[in-house]
Coordinates of C-alpha atoms (C1' of nucleotides) in Angstrom, one line a residue:
Chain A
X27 CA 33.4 -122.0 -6.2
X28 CA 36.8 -123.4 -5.3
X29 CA 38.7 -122.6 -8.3
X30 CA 42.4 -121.1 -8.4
X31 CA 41.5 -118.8 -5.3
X32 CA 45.4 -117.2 -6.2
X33 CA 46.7 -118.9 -2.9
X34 CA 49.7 -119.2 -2.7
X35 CA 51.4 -120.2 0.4
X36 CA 54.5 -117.6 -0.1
X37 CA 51.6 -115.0 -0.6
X38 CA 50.0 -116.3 2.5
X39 CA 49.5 -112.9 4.6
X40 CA 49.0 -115.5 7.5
X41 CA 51.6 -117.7 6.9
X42 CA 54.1 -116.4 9.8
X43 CA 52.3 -117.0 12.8
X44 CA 51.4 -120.6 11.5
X45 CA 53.7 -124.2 12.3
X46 CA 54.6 -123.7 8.6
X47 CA 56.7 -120.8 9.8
X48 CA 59.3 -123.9 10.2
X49 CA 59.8 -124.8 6.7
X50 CA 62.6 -123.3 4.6
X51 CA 61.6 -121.7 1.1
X52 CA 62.2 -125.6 -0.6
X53 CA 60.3 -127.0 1.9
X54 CA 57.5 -124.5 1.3
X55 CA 57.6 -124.6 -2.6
X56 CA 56.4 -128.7 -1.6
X57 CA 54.2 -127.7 0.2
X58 CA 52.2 -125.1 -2.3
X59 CA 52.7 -127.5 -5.2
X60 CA 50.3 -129.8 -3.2
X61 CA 48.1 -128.6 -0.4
X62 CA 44.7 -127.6 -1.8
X63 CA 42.8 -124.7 -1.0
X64 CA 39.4 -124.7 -1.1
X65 CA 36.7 -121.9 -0.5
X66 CA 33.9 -122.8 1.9
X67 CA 30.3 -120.8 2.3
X68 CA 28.9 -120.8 5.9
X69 CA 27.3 -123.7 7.3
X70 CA 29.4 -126.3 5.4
X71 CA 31.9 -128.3 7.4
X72 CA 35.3 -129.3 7.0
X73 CA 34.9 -132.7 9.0
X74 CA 32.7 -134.5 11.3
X75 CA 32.9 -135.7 14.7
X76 CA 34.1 -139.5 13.6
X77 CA 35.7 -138.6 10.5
X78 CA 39.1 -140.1 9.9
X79 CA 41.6 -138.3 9.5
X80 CA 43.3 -137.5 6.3
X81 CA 45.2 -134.7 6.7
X82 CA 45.0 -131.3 8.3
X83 CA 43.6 -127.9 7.7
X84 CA 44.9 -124.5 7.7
X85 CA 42.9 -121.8 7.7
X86 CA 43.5 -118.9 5.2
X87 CA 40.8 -116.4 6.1
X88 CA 37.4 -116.7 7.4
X89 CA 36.1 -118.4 10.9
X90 CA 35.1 -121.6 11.9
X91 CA 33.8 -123.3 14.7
X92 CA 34.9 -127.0 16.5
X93 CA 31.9 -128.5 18.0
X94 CA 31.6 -131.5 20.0
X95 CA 28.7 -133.4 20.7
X96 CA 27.6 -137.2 22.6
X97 CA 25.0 -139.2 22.4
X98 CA 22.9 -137.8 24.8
X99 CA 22.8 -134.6 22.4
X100 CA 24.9 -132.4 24.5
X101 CA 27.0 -130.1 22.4
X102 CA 29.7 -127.3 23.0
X103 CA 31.4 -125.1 20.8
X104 CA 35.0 -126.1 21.8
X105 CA 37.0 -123.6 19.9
X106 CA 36.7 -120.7 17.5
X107 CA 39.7 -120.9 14.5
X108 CA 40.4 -118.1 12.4
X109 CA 43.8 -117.0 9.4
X110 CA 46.5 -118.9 10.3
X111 CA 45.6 -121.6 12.6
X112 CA 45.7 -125.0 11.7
X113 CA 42.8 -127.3 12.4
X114 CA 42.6 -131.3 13.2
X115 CA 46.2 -131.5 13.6
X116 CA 45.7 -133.3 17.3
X117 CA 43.4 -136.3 15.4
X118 CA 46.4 -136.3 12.6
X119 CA 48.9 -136.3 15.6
X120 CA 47.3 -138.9 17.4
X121 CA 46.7 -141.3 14.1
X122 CA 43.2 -141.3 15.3
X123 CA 39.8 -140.5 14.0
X124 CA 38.1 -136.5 14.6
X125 CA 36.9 -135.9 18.1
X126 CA 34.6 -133.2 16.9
X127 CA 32.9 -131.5 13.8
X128 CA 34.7 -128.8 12.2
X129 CA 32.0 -126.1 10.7
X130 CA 32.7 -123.2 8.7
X131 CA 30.8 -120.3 10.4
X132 CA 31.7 -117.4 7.4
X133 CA 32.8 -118.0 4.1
X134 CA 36.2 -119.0 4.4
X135 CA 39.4 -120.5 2.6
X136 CA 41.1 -123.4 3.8
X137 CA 43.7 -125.4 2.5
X138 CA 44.1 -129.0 2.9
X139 CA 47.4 -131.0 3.5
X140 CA 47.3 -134.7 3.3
X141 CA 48.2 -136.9 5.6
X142 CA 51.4 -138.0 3.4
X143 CA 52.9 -134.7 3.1
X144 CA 52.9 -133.8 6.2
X145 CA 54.6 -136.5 6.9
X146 CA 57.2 -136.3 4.7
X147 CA 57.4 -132.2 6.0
X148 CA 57.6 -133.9 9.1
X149 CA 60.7 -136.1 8.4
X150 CA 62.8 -133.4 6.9
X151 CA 62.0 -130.7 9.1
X152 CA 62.5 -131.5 13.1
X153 CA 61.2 -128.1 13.7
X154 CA 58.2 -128.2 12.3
X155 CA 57.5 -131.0 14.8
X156 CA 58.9 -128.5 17.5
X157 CA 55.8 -126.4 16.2
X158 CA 53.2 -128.8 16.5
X159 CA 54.7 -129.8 20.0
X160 CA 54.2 -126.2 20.8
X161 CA 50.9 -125.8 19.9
X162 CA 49.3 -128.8 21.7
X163 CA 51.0 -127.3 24.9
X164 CA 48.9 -124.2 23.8
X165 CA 45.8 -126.0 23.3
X166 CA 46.4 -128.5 26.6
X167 CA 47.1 -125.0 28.9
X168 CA 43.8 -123.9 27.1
X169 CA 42.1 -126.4 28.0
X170 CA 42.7 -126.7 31.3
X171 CA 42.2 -123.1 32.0
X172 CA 38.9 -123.7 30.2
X173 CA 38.0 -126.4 32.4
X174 CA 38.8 -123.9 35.3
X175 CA 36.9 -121.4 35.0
X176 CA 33.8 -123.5 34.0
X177 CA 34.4 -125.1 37.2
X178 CA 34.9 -121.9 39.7
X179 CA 33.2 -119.2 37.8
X180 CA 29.8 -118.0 37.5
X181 CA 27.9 -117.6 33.8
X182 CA 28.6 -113.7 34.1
X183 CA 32.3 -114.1 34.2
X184 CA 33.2 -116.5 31.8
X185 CA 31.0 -114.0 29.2
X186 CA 33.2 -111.5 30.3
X187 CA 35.9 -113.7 30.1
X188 CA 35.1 -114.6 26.4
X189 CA 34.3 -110.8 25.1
X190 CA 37.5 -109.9 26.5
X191 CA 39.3 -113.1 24.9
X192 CA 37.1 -112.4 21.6
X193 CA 38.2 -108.2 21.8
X194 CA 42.0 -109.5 21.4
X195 CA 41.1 -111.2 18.2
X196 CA 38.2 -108.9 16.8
X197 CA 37.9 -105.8 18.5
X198 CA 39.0 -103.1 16.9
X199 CA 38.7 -98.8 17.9
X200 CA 35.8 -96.9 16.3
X201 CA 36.0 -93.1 14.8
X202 CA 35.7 -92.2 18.4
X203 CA 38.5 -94.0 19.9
X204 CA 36.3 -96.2 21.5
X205 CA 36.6 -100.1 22.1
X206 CA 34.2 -101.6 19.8
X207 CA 33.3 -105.5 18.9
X208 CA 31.7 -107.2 16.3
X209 CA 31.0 -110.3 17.6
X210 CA 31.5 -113.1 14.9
X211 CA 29.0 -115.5 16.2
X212 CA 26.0 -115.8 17.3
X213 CA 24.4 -115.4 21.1
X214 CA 23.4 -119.8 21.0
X215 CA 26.9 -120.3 20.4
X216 CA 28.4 -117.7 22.6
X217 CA 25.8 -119.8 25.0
X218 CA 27.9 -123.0 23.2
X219 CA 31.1 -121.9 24.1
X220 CA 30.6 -121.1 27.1
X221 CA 28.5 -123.6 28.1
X222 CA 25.2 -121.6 29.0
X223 CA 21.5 -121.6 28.3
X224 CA 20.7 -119.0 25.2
X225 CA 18.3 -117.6 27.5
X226 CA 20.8 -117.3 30.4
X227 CA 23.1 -115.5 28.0
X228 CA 20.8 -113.2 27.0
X229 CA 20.0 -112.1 30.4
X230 CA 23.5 -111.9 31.5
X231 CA 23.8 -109.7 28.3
X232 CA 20.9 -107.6 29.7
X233 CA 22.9 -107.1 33.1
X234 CA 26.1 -106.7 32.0
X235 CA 24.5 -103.9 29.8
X236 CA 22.2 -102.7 32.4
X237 CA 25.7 -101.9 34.7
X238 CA 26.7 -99.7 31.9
X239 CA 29.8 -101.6 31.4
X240 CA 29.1 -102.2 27.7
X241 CA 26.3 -101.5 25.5
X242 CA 25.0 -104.2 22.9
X243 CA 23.0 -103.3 19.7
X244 CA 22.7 -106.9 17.6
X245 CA 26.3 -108.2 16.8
X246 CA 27.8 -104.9 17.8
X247 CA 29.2 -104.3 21.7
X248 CA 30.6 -101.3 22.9
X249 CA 32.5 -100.9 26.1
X250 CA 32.2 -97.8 28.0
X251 CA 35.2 -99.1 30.3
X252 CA 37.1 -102.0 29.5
X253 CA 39.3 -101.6 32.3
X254 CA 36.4 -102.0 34.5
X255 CA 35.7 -104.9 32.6
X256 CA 39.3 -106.2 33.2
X257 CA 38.9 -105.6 36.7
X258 CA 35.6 -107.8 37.3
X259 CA 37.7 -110.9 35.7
X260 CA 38.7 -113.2 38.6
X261 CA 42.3 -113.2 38.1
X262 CA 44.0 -116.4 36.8
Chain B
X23 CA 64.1 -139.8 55.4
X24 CA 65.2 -139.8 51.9
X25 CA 67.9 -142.1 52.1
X26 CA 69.2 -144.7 49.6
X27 CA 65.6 -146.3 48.5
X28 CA 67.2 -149.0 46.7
X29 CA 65.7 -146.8 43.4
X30 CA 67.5 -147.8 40.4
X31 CA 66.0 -147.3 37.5
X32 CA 66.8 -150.6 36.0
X33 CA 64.8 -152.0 38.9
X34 CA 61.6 -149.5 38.6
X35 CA 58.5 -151.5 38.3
X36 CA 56.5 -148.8 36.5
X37 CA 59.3 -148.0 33.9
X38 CA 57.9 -149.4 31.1
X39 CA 54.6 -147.2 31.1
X40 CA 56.2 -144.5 31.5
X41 CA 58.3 -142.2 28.9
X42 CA 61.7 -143.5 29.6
X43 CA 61.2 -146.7 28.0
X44 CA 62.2 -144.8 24.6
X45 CA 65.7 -145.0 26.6
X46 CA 68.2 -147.1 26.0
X47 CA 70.1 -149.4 28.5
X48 CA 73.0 -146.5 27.9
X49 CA 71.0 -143.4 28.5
X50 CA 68.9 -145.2 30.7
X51 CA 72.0 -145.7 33.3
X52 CA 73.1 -141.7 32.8
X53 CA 69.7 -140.8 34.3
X54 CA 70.3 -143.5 36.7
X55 CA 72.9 -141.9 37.9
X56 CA 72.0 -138.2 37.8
X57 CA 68.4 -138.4 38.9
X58 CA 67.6 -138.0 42.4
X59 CA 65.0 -140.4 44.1
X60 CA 63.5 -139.3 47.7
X61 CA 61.2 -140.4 49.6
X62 CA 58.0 -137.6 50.8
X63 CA 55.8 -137.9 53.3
X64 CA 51.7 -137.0 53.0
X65 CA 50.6 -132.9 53.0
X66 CA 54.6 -131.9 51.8
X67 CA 54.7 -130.2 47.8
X68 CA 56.7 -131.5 45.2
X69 CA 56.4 -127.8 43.8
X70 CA 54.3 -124.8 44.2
X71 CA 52.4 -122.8 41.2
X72 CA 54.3 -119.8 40.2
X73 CA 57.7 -121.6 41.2
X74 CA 60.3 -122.1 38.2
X75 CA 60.7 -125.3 36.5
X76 CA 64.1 -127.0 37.2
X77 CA 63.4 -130.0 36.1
X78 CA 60.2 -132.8 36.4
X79 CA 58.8 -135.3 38.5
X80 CA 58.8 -138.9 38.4
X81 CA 56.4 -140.9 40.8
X82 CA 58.0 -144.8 41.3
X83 CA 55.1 -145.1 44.5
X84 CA 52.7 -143.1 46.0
X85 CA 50.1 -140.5 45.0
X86 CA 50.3 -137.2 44.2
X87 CA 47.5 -134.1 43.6
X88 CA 48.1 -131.1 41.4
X89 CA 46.2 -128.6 42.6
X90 CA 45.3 -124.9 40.8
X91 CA 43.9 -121.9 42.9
X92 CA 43.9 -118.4 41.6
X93 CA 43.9 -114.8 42.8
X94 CA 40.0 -115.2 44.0
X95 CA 40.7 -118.2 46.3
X96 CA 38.9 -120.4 44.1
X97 CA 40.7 -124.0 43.7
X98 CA 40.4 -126.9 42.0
X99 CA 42.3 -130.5 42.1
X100 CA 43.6 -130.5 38.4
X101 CA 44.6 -134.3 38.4
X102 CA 45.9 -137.0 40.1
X103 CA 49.5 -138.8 39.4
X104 CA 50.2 -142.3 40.3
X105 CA 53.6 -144.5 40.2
X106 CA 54.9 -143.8 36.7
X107 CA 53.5 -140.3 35.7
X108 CA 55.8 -137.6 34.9
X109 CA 55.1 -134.6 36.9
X110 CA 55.6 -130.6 35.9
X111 CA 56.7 -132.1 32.0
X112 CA 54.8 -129.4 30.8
X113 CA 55.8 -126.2 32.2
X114 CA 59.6 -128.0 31.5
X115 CA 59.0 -128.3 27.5
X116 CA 57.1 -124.5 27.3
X117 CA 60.0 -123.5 30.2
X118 CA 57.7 -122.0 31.9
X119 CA 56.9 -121.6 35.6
X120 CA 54.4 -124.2 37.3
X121 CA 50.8 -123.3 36.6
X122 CA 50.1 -125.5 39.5
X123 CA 50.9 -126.9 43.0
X124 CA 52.0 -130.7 43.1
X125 CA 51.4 -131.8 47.0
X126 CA 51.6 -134.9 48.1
X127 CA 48.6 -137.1 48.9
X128 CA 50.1 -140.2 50.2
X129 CA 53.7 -141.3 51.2
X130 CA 55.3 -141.4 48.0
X131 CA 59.0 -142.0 46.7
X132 CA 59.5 -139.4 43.3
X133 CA 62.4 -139.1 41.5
X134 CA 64.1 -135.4 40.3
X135 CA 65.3 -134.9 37.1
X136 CA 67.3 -132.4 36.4
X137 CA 66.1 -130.1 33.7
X138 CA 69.7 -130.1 32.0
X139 CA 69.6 -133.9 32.5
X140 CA 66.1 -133.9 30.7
X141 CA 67.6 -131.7 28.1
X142 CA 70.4 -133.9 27.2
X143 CA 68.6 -137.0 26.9
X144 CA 65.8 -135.1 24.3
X145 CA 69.3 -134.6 22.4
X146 CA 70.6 -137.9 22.1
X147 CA 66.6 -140.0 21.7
X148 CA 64.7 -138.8 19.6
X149 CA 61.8 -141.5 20.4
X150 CA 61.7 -139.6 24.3
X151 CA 60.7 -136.3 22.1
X152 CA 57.7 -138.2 20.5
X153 CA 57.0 -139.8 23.8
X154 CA 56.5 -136.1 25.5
X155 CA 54.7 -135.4 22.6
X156 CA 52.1 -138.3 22.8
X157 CA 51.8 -137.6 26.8
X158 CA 51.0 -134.0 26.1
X159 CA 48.3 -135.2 23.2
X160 CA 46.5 -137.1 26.0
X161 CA 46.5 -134.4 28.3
X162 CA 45.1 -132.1 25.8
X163 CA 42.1 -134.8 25.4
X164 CA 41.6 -135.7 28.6
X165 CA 41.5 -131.6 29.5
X166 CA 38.8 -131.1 26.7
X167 CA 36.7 -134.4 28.1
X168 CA 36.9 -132.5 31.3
X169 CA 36.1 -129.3 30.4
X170 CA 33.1 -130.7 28.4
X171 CA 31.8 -132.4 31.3
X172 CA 32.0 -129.7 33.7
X173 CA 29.9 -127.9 31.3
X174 CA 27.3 -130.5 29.9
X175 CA 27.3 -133.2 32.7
X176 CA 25.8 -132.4 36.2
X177 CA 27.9 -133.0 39.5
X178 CA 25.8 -136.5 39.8
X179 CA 27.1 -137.5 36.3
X180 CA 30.6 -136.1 37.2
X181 CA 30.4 -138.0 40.5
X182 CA 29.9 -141.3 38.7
X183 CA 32.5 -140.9 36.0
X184 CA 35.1 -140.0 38.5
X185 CA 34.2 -143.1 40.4
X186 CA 34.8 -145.1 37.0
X187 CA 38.2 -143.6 36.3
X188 CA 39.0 -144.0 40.0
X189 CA 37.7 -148.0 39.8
X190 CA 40.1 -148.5 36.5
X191 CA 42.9 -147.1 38.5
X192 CA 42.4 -148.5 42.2
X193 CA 39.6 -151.0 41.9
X194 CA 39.8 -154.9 42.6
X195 CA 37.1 -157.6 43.2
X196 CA 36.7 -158.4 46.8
X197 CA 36.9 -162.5 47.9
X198 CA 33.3 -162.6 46.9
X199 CA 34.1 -161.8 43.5
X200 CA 32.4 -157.7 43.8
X201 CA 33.8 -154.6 42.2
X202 CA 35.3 -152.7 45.1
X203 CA 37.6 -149.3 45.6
X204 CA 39.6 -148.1 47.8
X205 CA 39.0 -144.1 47.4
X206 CA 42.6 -143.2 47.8
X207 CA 41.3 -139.2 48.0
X208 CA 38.8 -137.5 50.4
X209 CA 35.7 -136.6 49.7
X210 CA 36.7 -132.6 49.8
X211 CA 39.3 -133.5 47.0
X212 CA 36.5 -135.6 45.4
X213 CA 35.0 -132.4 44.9
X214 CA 37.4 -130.1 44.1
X215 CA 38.3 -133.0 41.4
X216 CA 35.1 -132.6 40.0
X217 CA 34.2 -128.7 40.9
X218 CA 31.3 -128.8 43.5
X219 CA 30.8 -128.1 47.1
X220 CA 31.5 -130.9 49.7
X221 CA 28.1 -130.6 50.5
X222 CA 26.9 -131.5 47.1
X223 CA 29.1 -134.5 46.9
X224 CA 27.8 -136.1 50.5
X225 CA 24.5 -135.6 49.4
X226 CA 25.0 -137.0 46.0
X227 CA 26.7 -139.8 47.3
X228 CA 23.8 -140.3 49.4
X229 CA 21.7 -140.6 46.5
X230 CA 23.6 -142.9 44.4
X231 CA 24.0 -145.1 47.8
X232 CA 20.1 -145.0 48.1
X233 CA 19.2 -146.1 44.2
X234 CA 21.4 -148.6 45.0
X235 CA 24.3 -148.1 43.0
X236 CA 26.7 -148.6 45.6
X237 CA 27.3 -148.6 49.1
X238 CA 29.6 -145.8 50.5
X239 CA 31.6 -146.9 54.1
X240 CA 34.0 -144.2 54.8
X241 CA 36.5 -144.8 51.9
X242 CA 35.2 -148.2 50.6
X243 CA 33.1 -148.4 47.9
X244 CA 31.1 -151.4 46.9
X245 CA 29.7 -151.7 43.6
X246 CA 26.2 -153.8 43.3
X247 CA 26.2 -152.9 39.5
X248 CA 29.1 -151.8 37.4
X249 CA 27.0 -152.0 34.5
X250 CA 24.5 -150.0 35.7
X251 CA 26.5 -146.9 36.6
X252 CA 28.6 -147.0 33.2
X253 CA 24.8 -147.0 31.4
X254 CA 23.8 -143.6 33.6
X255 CA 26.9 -142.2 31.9
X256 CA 25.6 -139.9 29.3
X257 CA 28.0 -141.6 26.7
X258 CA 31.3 -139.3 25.4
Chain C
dG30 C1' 39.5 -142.5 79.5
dC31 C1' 38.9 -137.7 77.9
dT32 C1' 39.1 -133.8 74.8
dC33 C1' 40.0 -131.5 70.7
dC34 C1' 40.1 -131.4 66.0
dC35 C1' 38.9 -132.5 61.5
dG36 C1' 36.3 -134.5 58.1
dC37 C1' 31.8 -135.7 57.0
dT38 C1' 26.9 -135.3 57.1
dT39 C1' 22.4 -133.0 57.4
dG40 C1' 19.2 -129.4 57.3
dA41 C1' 17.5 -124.8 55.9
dC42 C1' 17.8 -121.3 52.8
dG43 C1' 19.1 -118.6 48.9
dA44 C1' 21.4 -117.8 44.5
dT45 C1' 22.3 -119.4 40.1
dT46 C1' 20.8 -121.5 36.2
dA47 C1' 17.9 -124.5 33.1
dT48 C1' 13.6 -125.3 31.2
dC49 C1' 9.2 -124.2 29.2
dA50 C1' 6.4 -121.0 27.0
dA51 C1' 5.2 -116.9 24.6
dG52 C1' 6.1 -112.9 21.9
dG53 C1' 9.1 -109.5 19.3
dC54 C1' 12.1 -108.4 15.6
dG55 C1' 14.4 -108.7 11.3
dG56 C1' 15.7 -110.9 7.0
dC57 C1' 14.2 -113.2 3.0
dG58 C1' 11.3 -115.2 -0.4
dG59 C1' 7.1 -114.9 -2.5
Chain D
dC20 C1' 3.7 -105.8 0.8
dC21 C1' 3.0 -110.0 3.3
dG22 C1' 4.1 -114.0 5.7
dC23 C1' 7.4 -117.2 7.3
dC24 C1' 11.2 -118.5 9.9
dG25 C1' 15.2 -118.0 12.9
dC26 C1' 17.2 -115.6 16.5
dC27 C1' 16.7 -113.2 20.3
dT28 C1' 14.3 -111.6 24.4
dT29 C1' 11.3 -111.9 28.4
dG30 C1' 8.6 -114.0 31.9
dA31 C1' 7.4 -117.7 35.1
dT32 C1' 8.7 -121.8 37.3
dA33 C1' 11.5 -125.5 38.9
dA34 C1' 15.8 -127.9 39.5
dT35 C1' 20.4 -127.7 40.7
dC36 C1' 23.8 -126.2 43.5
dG37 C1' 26.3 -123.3 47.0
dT38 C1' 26.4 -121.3 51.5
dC39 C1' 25.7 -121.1 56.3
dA40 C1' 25.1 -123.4 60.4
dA41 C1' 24.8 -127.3 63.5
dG42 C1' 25.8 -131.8 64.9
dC43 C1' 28.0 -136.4 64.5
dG44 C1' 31.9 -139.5 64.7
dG45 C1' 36.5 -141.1 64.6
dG46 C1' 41.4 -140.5 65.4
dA47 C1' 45.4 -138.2 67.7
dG48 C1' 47.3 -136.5 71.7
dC49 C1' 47.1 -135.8 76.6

DNA sequence: GCTCCCGCTTGACGATTATCAAGGCGGCGG
DNA sequence: CCGCCGCCTTGATAATCGTCAAGCGGGAGC
């Protein structure tokens, strides 16, 4: 299942809009003689909430999801990663054990760095920390907008708010020139992300429909007007 | 107002929590000389959202609230920042503007720093790179605790774990020996700190006072059972 | 002292949302 | 083809929470 999966990290399609974007073509050939892709089918996971952390991930293709759950059994889908981003880097920053479970949600490719050489990347390369600085700035600003609008919006924005978010990533046009998006997940975890009922989802699905500002059929959504939809976002 | 305030940095109590102990005694009496202390008084703004970022915030005393309001008039307290947080660090290392508004809550004495001064100093040390890097690690976390428990945690929950954080930070045991705080905020900021009405936090305040939890006067709060509000906390 | 103002509380009501329960629909294995 | 099992929807109900409105109480200023 995981065999020689041809991955290169020079052949990475991804590889420019990663942290590893930092390293000079030495630093890279290090880097593919060691990290160690791997191909995942859905429903596996890359670590669990609790997990120490050996190293971090780097997505190569597919999706998967970072949940977080207590012990009262309250979960959330925190984040969605797809090509390119790098996964547990925070916990690996930190020196500290996984604050959430990492689960692949389509079959995906992932390659694993250990611990050591990033490190050692790291060391030689003051950039490359510049990257990783950059990103948890990313993730912190993400955070607290997330926080934000769970706080002062209702259920029927932030499902805007995420279609619009998930239409930068996935959407694409159809034949027709129209806005079209095939949601990658599921409606619980949309509920998940979101932090919703499924049920209260689904009905905010029904009336976002039922104003004609996008039509849902299973994992496909088409918008009849995305500036409309734009317009209904409280701005930021 | 702002006179000479005696604040050297040499002499600042809270110096060694804060980032600049990575400094030197060297580089440690440049930004002595080149910062610029000054004392506020309560309801005046350190910075408002949208404004640039010449430089960041040092609290030596006081209290400060950083706010976040957007286009809709919703608003939100984002944090709070105590003698020896670093203020606006953030929007200095993406140099960006300020995503939010830092306003004074109490009299406070903060200290400028110059963003070329800042810039310098990340030159020469090294160590005060990984210290902004540690500080912006923690504020990732503690924005993705928060934004969990907006989502999973109702206002009552909320209500009590802001009460904990606020005990660790301005609690003390009265003469007889009783966990006691000072709420250094009012109960409007309590909620905008934790995203509800006023309304909702009088009346939820009234019903932690009537289980018995602890007894609300005006800004005092006396504890009859530590333990017992840390076990309603649905556990992280 | 008095008044005004502001923050806090309280009550009534309504909107939003969660919860519980039932049923439909589609995929998948037998 | 059938039946099972998730996922999704729909409905009914209740809890949570926000909004509107009124009143209370303390502090500042006159």
């Amino acid at each position: 299942m995981s065999g020689k999966l041809n991955a290169t990290c020079f052949g990475c399609q991804v590889r420019h809009s990663t942290e590893w974007c930092a390293l000079n073509d030495e630093e890279l050939a290090l880097l593919d003689g060691i990290k160690i892709p791997k191909a995942y089918e859905a429903g596996t996971t890359l670590f669990h909430q609790g997990d120490d952390c050996d190293g971090i991930y780097c997505m190569s293709s597919g999706l998967v999801g970072v949940r977080r759950l207590d012990a009262a059994g309250n979960s959330t889908l925190v984040r969605l990663c797809g090509p390119g981003e790098t996964i547990g880097y925070r916990s690996f920053l930190k020196k500290s054990g996984h604050r959430s479970t990492a689960e692949i949600m389509m079959p995906s490719v992932v390659c694993f760095i250990r611990r050591t050489t990033v490190r050692t990347l790291l060391e030689q390369n003051p950039n490359l920390g510049l990257r990783f600085l950059d990103h948890t700035l990313k993730d912190a600003e993400e955070f607290e907008d997330r926080h934000f609008e769970s706080v002062t919006f209702t259920v029927r924005s932030r499902l805007l708010s995420l279609l619009m978010v998930l239409y930068e990533r996935f959407g694409q046009l159809n034949e027709n020139g129209e806005p079209v998006l095939e949601l990658p997940i599921s409606r619980q975890d949309i509920a998940a992300l979101i932090g919703a009922s499924p049920e209260t989802i689904s009905r905010s699905i029904g009336a976002v429909q039922d104003e004609g500002l996008a039509q849902f059929r299973g994992r496909k959504v088409l918008f009849h007007n995305l500036d409309a939809v734009l317009q209904q976002l409280p701005a930021a």
